[in-house]
Coordinates of C-alpha atoms and ligand atoms in Angstrom, one line a residue:
M55 CA 0.0 0.0 0.1
I56 CA 1.7 3.2 -1.3
D57 CA -0.2 6.6 -0.6
P58 CA -0.4 9.5 -2.8
F59 CA 2.8 10.9 -1.3
G60 CA 4.7 7.7 -1.8
R61 CA 4.7 6.7 1.8
S62 CA 4.4 2.9 2.3
I63 CA 1.7 2.0 4.8
T64 CA 3.1 -0.8 6.9
Y65 CA 1.9 -0.1 10.4
L66 CA -1.6 -0.4 11.8
R67 CA -2.8 0.7 15.2
L68 CA -6.1 -1.0 16.0
S69 CA -8.4 -0.1 18.9
V70 CA -9.9 -3.2 20.1
T71 CA -12.3 -1.6 22.5
D72 CA -13.4 2.0 23.8
R73 CA -13.8 0.7 27.3
C74 CA -11.3 1.2 30.0
D75 CA -10.9 0.4 33.7
L76 CA -9.3 3.7 34.3
R77 CA -10.6 7.3 33.6
C78 CA -7.4 9.5 32.8
V79 CA -8.4 13.1 33.0
Y80 CA -6.8 14.1 29.6
C81 CA -8.3 11.1 27.9
M82 CA -11.9 10.5 29.1
G83 CA -14.6 12.4 30.8
E84 CA -15.6 11.2 34.2
E85 CA -19.0 9.9 33.1
M86 CA -18.3 8.1 29.8
E87 CA -20.9 6.5 27.7
F88 CA -19.4 3.5 25.9
L89 CA -20.6 2.1 22.6
P90 CA -23.2 -0.6 22.5
R91 CA -21.6 -4.0 21.9
A92 CA -23.1 -4.6 18.5
E93 CA -21.2 -1.5 17.3
L94 CA -17.9 -3.1 18.1
L95 CA -16.2 -5.4 15.9
T96 CA -16.3 -9.0 17.1
I97 CA -13.0 -10.9 17.9
E98 CA -13.6 -12.8 14.5
E99 CA -14.0 -9.5 12.7
L100 CA -11.0 -8.0 14.3
E101 CA -8.9 -10.9 13.2
R102 CA -10.2 -10.8 9.6
L103 CA -9.5 -7.1 9.5
C104 CA -5.8 -7.8 10.6
L105 CA -5.4 -10.4 8.1
A106 CA -6.6 -8.1 5.4
F107 CA -4.3 -5.6 6.3
I108 CA -1.4 -8.0 6.6
R109 CA -2.1 -9.4 3.1
L110 CA -2.1 -5.6 2.0
G111 CA 1.4 -5.1 3.4
V112 CA 1.2 -4.1 7.1
R113 CA 4.2 -5.4 8.8
K114 CA 3.7 -3.9 12.3
L115 CA 0.5 -4.3 14.3
R116 CA -0.3 -2.2 17.6
L117 CA -3.3 -3.1 19.7
T118 CA -4.6 -0.4 21.8
G119 CA -7.9 1.1 23.0
G120 CA -9.5 2.0 25.5
E121 CA -7.7 -0.7 27.5
P122 CA -7.1 -3.6 25.3
L123 CA -6.6 -6.0 28.0
V124 CA -10.2 -5.5 29.3
R125 CA -11.7 -6.7 26.0
R126 CA -13.3 -10.1 26.3
G127 CA -11.5 -12.6 24.1
I128 CA -8.5 -10.5 23.5
M129 CA -6.1 -13.2 24.3
T130 CA -7.6 -15.4 21.6
L131 CA -7.1 -12.5 19.0
I132 CA -3.5 -12.0 20.3
A133 CA -2.6 -15.7 20.0
R134 CA -4.1 -15.9 16.4
L135 CA -2.2 -12.8 15.4
G136 CA 0.9 -14.2 17.1
Q137 CA 0.7 -17.1 14.5
Q138 CA 1.2 -14.4 11.9
V139 CA 4.5 -13.5 13.5
A140 CA 5.6 -17.0 13.7
A141 CA 4.7 -17.6 10.1
G142 CA 6.8 -14.5 9.4
T143 CA 3.9 -12.6 7.7
L144 CA 4.1 -10.0 10.4
D145 CA 7.3 -8.4 11.9
E146 CA 5.8 -7.2 15.1
L147 CA 2.8 -7.6 17.1
T148 CA 2.5 -5.2 20.0
L149 CA 0.3 -3.5 22.6
T150 CA -0.2 -0.4 24.4
T151 CA -1.7 -0.9 27.8
N152 CA -2.3 0.9 31.2
G153 CA -0.8 -2.1 32.8
T154 CA -3.6 -2.8 35.3
R155 CA -4.1 -6.5 34.0
L156 CA -0.6 -7.3 33.0
A157 CA 0.1 -9.3 36.2
E158 CA -2.4 -11.7 34.8
F159 CA -1.6 -11.6 31.1
A160 CA 2.2 -10.7 30.8
G161 CA 3.1 -14.5 30.4
D162 CA 0.4 -15.1 27.7
L163 CA 1.4 -12.2 25.8
K164 CA 5.1 -13.4 25.7
A165 CA 3.9 -16.7 24.7
A166 CA 1.8 -15.4 21.9
G167 CA 5.1 -13.8 20.3
M168 CA 5.1 -10.3 21.6
K169 CA 8.5 -8.8 22.3
R170 CA 7.9 -5.5 23.6
I171 CA 5.1 -3.4 25.0
N172 CA 4.3 0.1 25.7
I173 CA 2.8 0.7 29.2
S174 CA 1.5 4.1 30.2
L175 CA 2.5 5.5 33.5
D176 CA 2.4 9.2 34.1
T177 CA 3.5 9.4 37.6
L178 CA 5.2 7.2 40.4
D179 CA 3.3 9.0 43.2
V180 CA 0.3 7.1 44.5
D181 CA -2.0 10.2 45.0
T182 CA -1.0 11.8 41.7
F183 CA -1.8 8.5 40.0
R184 CA -5.2 8.2 41.6
R185 CA -6.0 11.7 40.8
L186 CA -4.9 11.5 37.1
T187 CA -6.8 8.4 36.4
R188 CA -9.6 9.3 38.8
F189 CA -9.6 6.1 40.9
G190 CA -6.7 4.0 39.8
R191 CA -4.3 2.0 42.0
I192 CA -0.8 2.3 41.1
D193 CA 0.5 -0.7 43.0
K194 CA -1.6 -2.8 40.4
V195 CA 0.2 -1.1 37.6
L196 CA 3.6 -1.4 39.1
D197 CA 3.0 -5.2 39.8
G198 CA 2.0 -5.4 36.1
I199 CA 5.1 -3.8 34.7
A200 CA 7.2 -6.0 37.0
A201 CA 5.3 -9.0 35.5
A202 CA 6.0 -8.0 32.0
K203 CA 9.7 -7.7 32.8
A204 CA 9.7 -10.8 34.5
A205 CA 8.2 -12.5 31.4
G206 CA 10.8 -11.2 29.3
L207 CA 8.9 -8.6 27.4
K208 CA 10.8 -5.3 26.6
V209 CA 8.9 -2.4 28.3
K210 CA 8.6 1.1 27.3
I211 CA 6.9 3.5 29.5
N212 CA 4.8 6.4 28.0
L213 CA 4.3 9.4 30.1
V214 CA 2.0 12.3 29.1
A215 CA 3.7 15.4 30.2
L216 CA 1.5 17.8 32.2
K217 CA 2.2 21.3 33.5
G218 CA 1.7 21.4 37.1
V219 CA 0.9 17.9 37.5
N220 CA 3.8 15.8 36.7
E221 CA 6.4 18.0 35.2
H222 CA 8.4 17.9 38.4
E223 CA 8.6 14.1 38.3
I224 CA 10.2 13.7 34.9
D225 CA 13.5 13.6 36.1
R226 CA 12.5 10.9 38.7
M227 CA 11.0 8.9 35.9
V228 CA 14.1 9.1 33.7
A229 CA 16.1 7.7 36.7
W230 CA 13.6 5.0 37.6
C231 CA 13.3 3.9 33.9
G232 CA 17.2 3.7 34.0
E233 CA 17.2 1.4 37.1
Q234 CA 14.4 -0.8 35.9
G235 CA 15.8 -1.1 32.2
Y236 CA 12.9 0.5 30.6
D237 CA 12.8 3.0 27.9
L238 CA 10.7 6.1 28.2
T239 CA 8.6 8.2 25.8
L240 CA 7.2 11.6 26.8
I241 CA 4.1 12.7 25.1
E242 CA 2.8 16.0 24.7
T243 CA -1.1 16.3 25.3
M244 CA -3.1 16.2 22.2
P245 CA -6.3 18.1 21.5
L246 CA -8.6 15.2 21.1
G247 CA -12.0 14.6 22.7
E248 CA -14.1 16.7 25.0
V249 CA -12.9 16.4 28.6
E250 CA -13.5 18.6 31.6
G251 CA -11.1 21.4 32.4
S252 CA -8.8 23.5 30.3
R253 CA -6.4 21.6 28.3
N254 CA -4.1 24.8 27.8
E255 CA -3.6 24.9 31.6
H256 CA -1.7 21.6 31.5
Y257 CA -0.2 21.9 28.0
L258 CA 3.5 21.5 28.5
P259 CA 5.9 21.9 25.4
L260 CA 8.4 19.1 25.3
D261 CA 11.1 21.4 24.1
E262 CA 10.9 22.9 27.5
V263 CA 11.1 19.5 29.3
R264 CA 14.1 18.5 27.1
Q265 CA 16.0 21.5 28.0
R266 CA 15.4 20.9 31.6
L267 CA 16.3 17.4 31.4
S268 CA 19.6 18.2 29.7
R269 CA 20.7 20.1 32.9
N270 CA 20.8 16.7 34.7
W271 CA 21.3 14.2 32.0
T272 CA 23.7 13.8 28.8
L273 CA 21.2 13.4 25.9
E274 CA 22.9 12.1 23.1
P275 CA 21.1 12.5 19.7
S276 CA 20.0 9.2 18.2
A277 CA 18.8 8.2 14.8
A278 CA 16.8 5.3 16.3
R279 CA 13.4 5.0 15.1
T280 CA 10.6 2.4 16.1
G281 CA 8.3 3.0 13.1
G282 CA 6.3 5.4 15.4
P283 CA 6.3 9.1 15.6
A284 CA 8.8 9.6 18.4
T285 CA 12.2 11.1 18.0
Y286 CA 14.8 9.5 20.4
V287 CA 17.9 10.5 22.4
R288 CA 20.0 8.1 24.5
V289 CA 20.4 8.9 28.1
A290 CA 24.2 8.4 28.6
E291 CA 24.1 7.8 32.3
T292 CA 21.4 5.1 32.0
G293 CA 21.9 3.9 28.5
R294 CA 18.2 3.9 28.0
M295 CA 16.4 5.5 25.1
L296 CA 14.3 8.5 25.7
G297 CA 11.6 9.5 23.1
F298 CA 9.7 12.7 22.5
I299 CA 6.3 12.7 20.9
T300 CA 5.3 16.2 20.0
P301 CA 2.2 16.5 17.6
L302 CA 1.7 20.1 18.5
T303 CA 5.1 21.7 18.1
H304 CA 6.6 19.5 15.3
N305 CA 5.4 18.0 12.2
F306 CA 6.1 14.2 12.1
C307 CA 3.9 13.5 9.0
E308 CA 6.5 13.3 6.3
G309 CA 7.5 9.8 7.3
C310 CA 4.2 8.6 8.4
N311 CA 3.8 5.0 7.5
R312 CA 0.6 4.2 9.7
V313 CA -3.1 4.2 9.7
R314 CA -5.6 3.6 12.5
V315 CA -8.7 1.6 12.8
T316 CA -11.2 2.2 15.6
C317 CA -13.1 -0.4 17.6
T318 CA -16.0 0.0 15.4
G319 CA -14.0 -0.6 12.3
R320 CA -13.5 2.8 11.1
L321 CA -10.3 3.6 9.2
Y322 CA -8.7 6.9 9.9
L323 CA -5.9 7.9 7.6
C324 CA -4.4 10.4 10.0
L325 CA -4.8 11.0 13.7
G326 CA -5.5 14.6 13.0
Q327 CA -8.0 14.4 10.2
E328 CA -11.6 13.6 10.1
D329 CA -11.4 11.7 6.7
S330 CA -12.2 7.9 7.3
A331 CA -13.7 4.9 5.7
D332 CA -16.0 2.3 7.1
L333 CA -14.6 -1.2 7.1
R334 CA -17.3 -2.8 9.2
A335 CA -20.0 -2.8 6.7
P336 CA -17.8 -4.8 4.0
L337 CA -16.7 -7.2 6.8
R338 CA -20.4 -7.7 7.7
Q339 CA -21.6 -7.9 4.2
S340 CA -19.8 -10.7 3.1
E341 CA -17.4 -13.5 4.2
A342 CA -15.2 -13.0 1.1
E343 CA -12.3 -10.6 1.9
D344 CA -12.1 -8.7 -1.5
G345 CA -14.7 -6.2 -0.5
V346 CA -13.0 -5.0 2.6
E347 CA -9.5 -5.1 0.8
A348 CA -10.9 -2.8 -1.9
V349 CA -12.2 -0.2 0.7
I350 CA -8.8 -0.1 2.4
R351 CA -7.0 0.3 -0.9
E352 CA -9.2 3.0 -2.0
A353 CA -9.0 4.8 1.3
I354 CA -5.2 4.7 1.3
G355 CA -5.4 6.2 -2.0
R356 CA -6.6 9.4 -0.2
K357 CA -4.3 9.5 2.8
P358 CA -3.7 13.2 3.5
K359 CA -0.3 14.7 3.5
G360 CA -0.4 15.8 7.1
H361 CA -2.2 17.4 10.1
D362 CA -2.6 20.7 11.8
F363 CA -3.4 20.2 15.3
I364 CA -4.4 23.4 17.2
I365 CA -6.0 23.8 20.7
D366 CA -8.6 26.4 19.9
R367 CA -7.4 28.9 22.6
E368 CA -10.4 31.1 22.5
H369 CA -13.1 28.6 23.0
Q370 CA -10.8 26.0 24.9
R371 CA -12.0 23.4 22.6
P372 CA -10.1 20.5 21.1
A373 CA -9.4 20.6 17.4
L374 CA -11.1 17.3 17.0
A375 CA -14.0 16.0 19.1
R376 CA -13.1 12.4 18.7
H377 CA -12.0 10.9 21.9
M378 CA -8.6 9.2 22.1
N379 CA -10.0 6.0 23.5
V380 CA -12.1 5.4 20.4
T381 CA -9.3 6.1 17.9
G382 CA -6.6 4.6 20.1
G383 CA -3.4 6.1 21.3
Ligands
SAM237 N1 -5.3 2.4 27.8 C1 -4.1 2.2 27.2 C2 -2.9 3.2 27.7 O1 -3.5 3.9 28.6 O2 -1.9 2.8 27.4 C3 -4.0 2.3 25.6 C4 -4.9 3.5 25.0 S1 -4.4 5.0 25.5 C5 -5.6 6.0 24.7 C6 -2.8 5.2 24.6 C7 -1.9 6.3 24.9 O3 -2.7 7.6 24.5 C8 -1.6 6.4 26.4 O4 -0.1 6.5 26.4 C9 -2.2 7.7 26.8 O5 -1.5 8.3 28.0 C10 -2.3 8.5 25.6 N2 -3.3 9.6 25.5 C11 -4.5 9.6 26.0 N3 -5.1 10.9 25.8 C12 -4.1 11.6 25.4 C13 -4.2 13.0 24.9 N4 -5.2 13.8 25.2 N5 -2.9 13.5 24.5 C14 -1.8 12.8 24.6 N6 -1.9 11.5 24.8 C15 -2.9 10.9 25.3
SF4_238 FE1 -7.8 4.2 29.8 FE2 -5.5 4.6 28.5 FE3 -7.4 6.5 28.3 FE4 -6.2 6.3 30.5 S1 -5.4 6.8 28.6 S2 -8.3 6.5 30.4 S3 -5.8 4.1 30.6 S4 -7.7 4.4 27.6

C-alpha cells in the first residue's frame, strides 16, 4: 500500500475496545458512555480485518484502545495474530496498555510472540496516580510492569507530560526507567476529545522538558526509530532511550507509515484529520475478503499529507471532538 505521497503504509494501530478500567483526565470524561456492543467489531471480525491489512502489506500491528486487556476474548485474538508473527507474515505484534491487568496476562502475551509493549505511567506517586486516573491504584500497575519484565517483555513507559501535574517528576521517571531497564517516551497532550477542564492549562511543550532534562542528563542524539512518531535521544548515564512525541510543536507527518482503525471498524488515515472509511460494513456484508480489501486500498489512496493540530485557545475546545479511547493512542 503506497499512499499519494509515496509513503508505504506498513503500520496499523487497532483499537479493540473503547472501554477502560481507568478514566485518565486527559483522555476521558468522568461519566463516559461507551458504545453498544453490537457497534464493536467482534473478535473474529478484528482478526479478519488484521489479516486483510497483513495481506495488503502491514508488517507491524499495535493493539490499543481504550484498554485492550479489558476486551473479552482479547487473548484469543492475540494468540491468532501471534501465529502471523511465527509464520513471518508479520514482523511485530505489540500492545499499548495501562498495565492494570498485566500481572495476569504478561506470560500469555510473551507466549503469543510479543517482544515489547508500551505501558502508560504518568507518575510514580500514589496520590497523583489516583487523581490522574480518577480512581486507579498504582500498585496494580507497578506489579503489572514487573510481571511484564519478568516474562521477558521489553518495556517502554509512556508518560504524558502535564504542566503543574507531573512535570517535576519527569527527572525521577528518567532515573527510575534507567534503574529498571525501561525506555521512556514523553508525550505532549493532544487536543482530542472533550474532557472537563482546560487543556491549555496543562499543555507542556516538550522542548521545555528536554531543555530542563539536559541540565541533569547527557542526552545524546540518536537516529533510532521504532516505526512510530517519536524522536529519540540516548540518556548516557542510564543507557536507555528517551523518546519525544510532539504532535503540536513539530510535524512528524513526512515519514508517516501508519493508519488507525477504531473499535467500530472505522479506518482513519491520519490521527489529526476526520477523513475515514467504514470497514465494518464490508466485513459484515460478505465472508469474502475482497470487499474490505478494496475499501482499504481506496482509502489509502486518499491519505492526507499531514495534520495541523491546534488547541482552539479562544474557546478552549479541542481541534477534534473524537475521543482518544475510540481512535486509540
Ligand atoms: N489504555 C491504554 C493506555 O493507556 O496505554 C491504551 C490506550 S491510550 C488512549 C494510549 C496512549 O494515549 C496512552 O499512553 C495515553 O497516555 C495517551 N493519551 C490519551 N489521551 C491523550 C491526550 N489527550 N494527549 C496525549 N496522549 C494521550
Ligand atoms: Fe484508559 Fe488509556 Fe485512556 Fe487512561 S489513557 S483512560 S488508561 S484508555
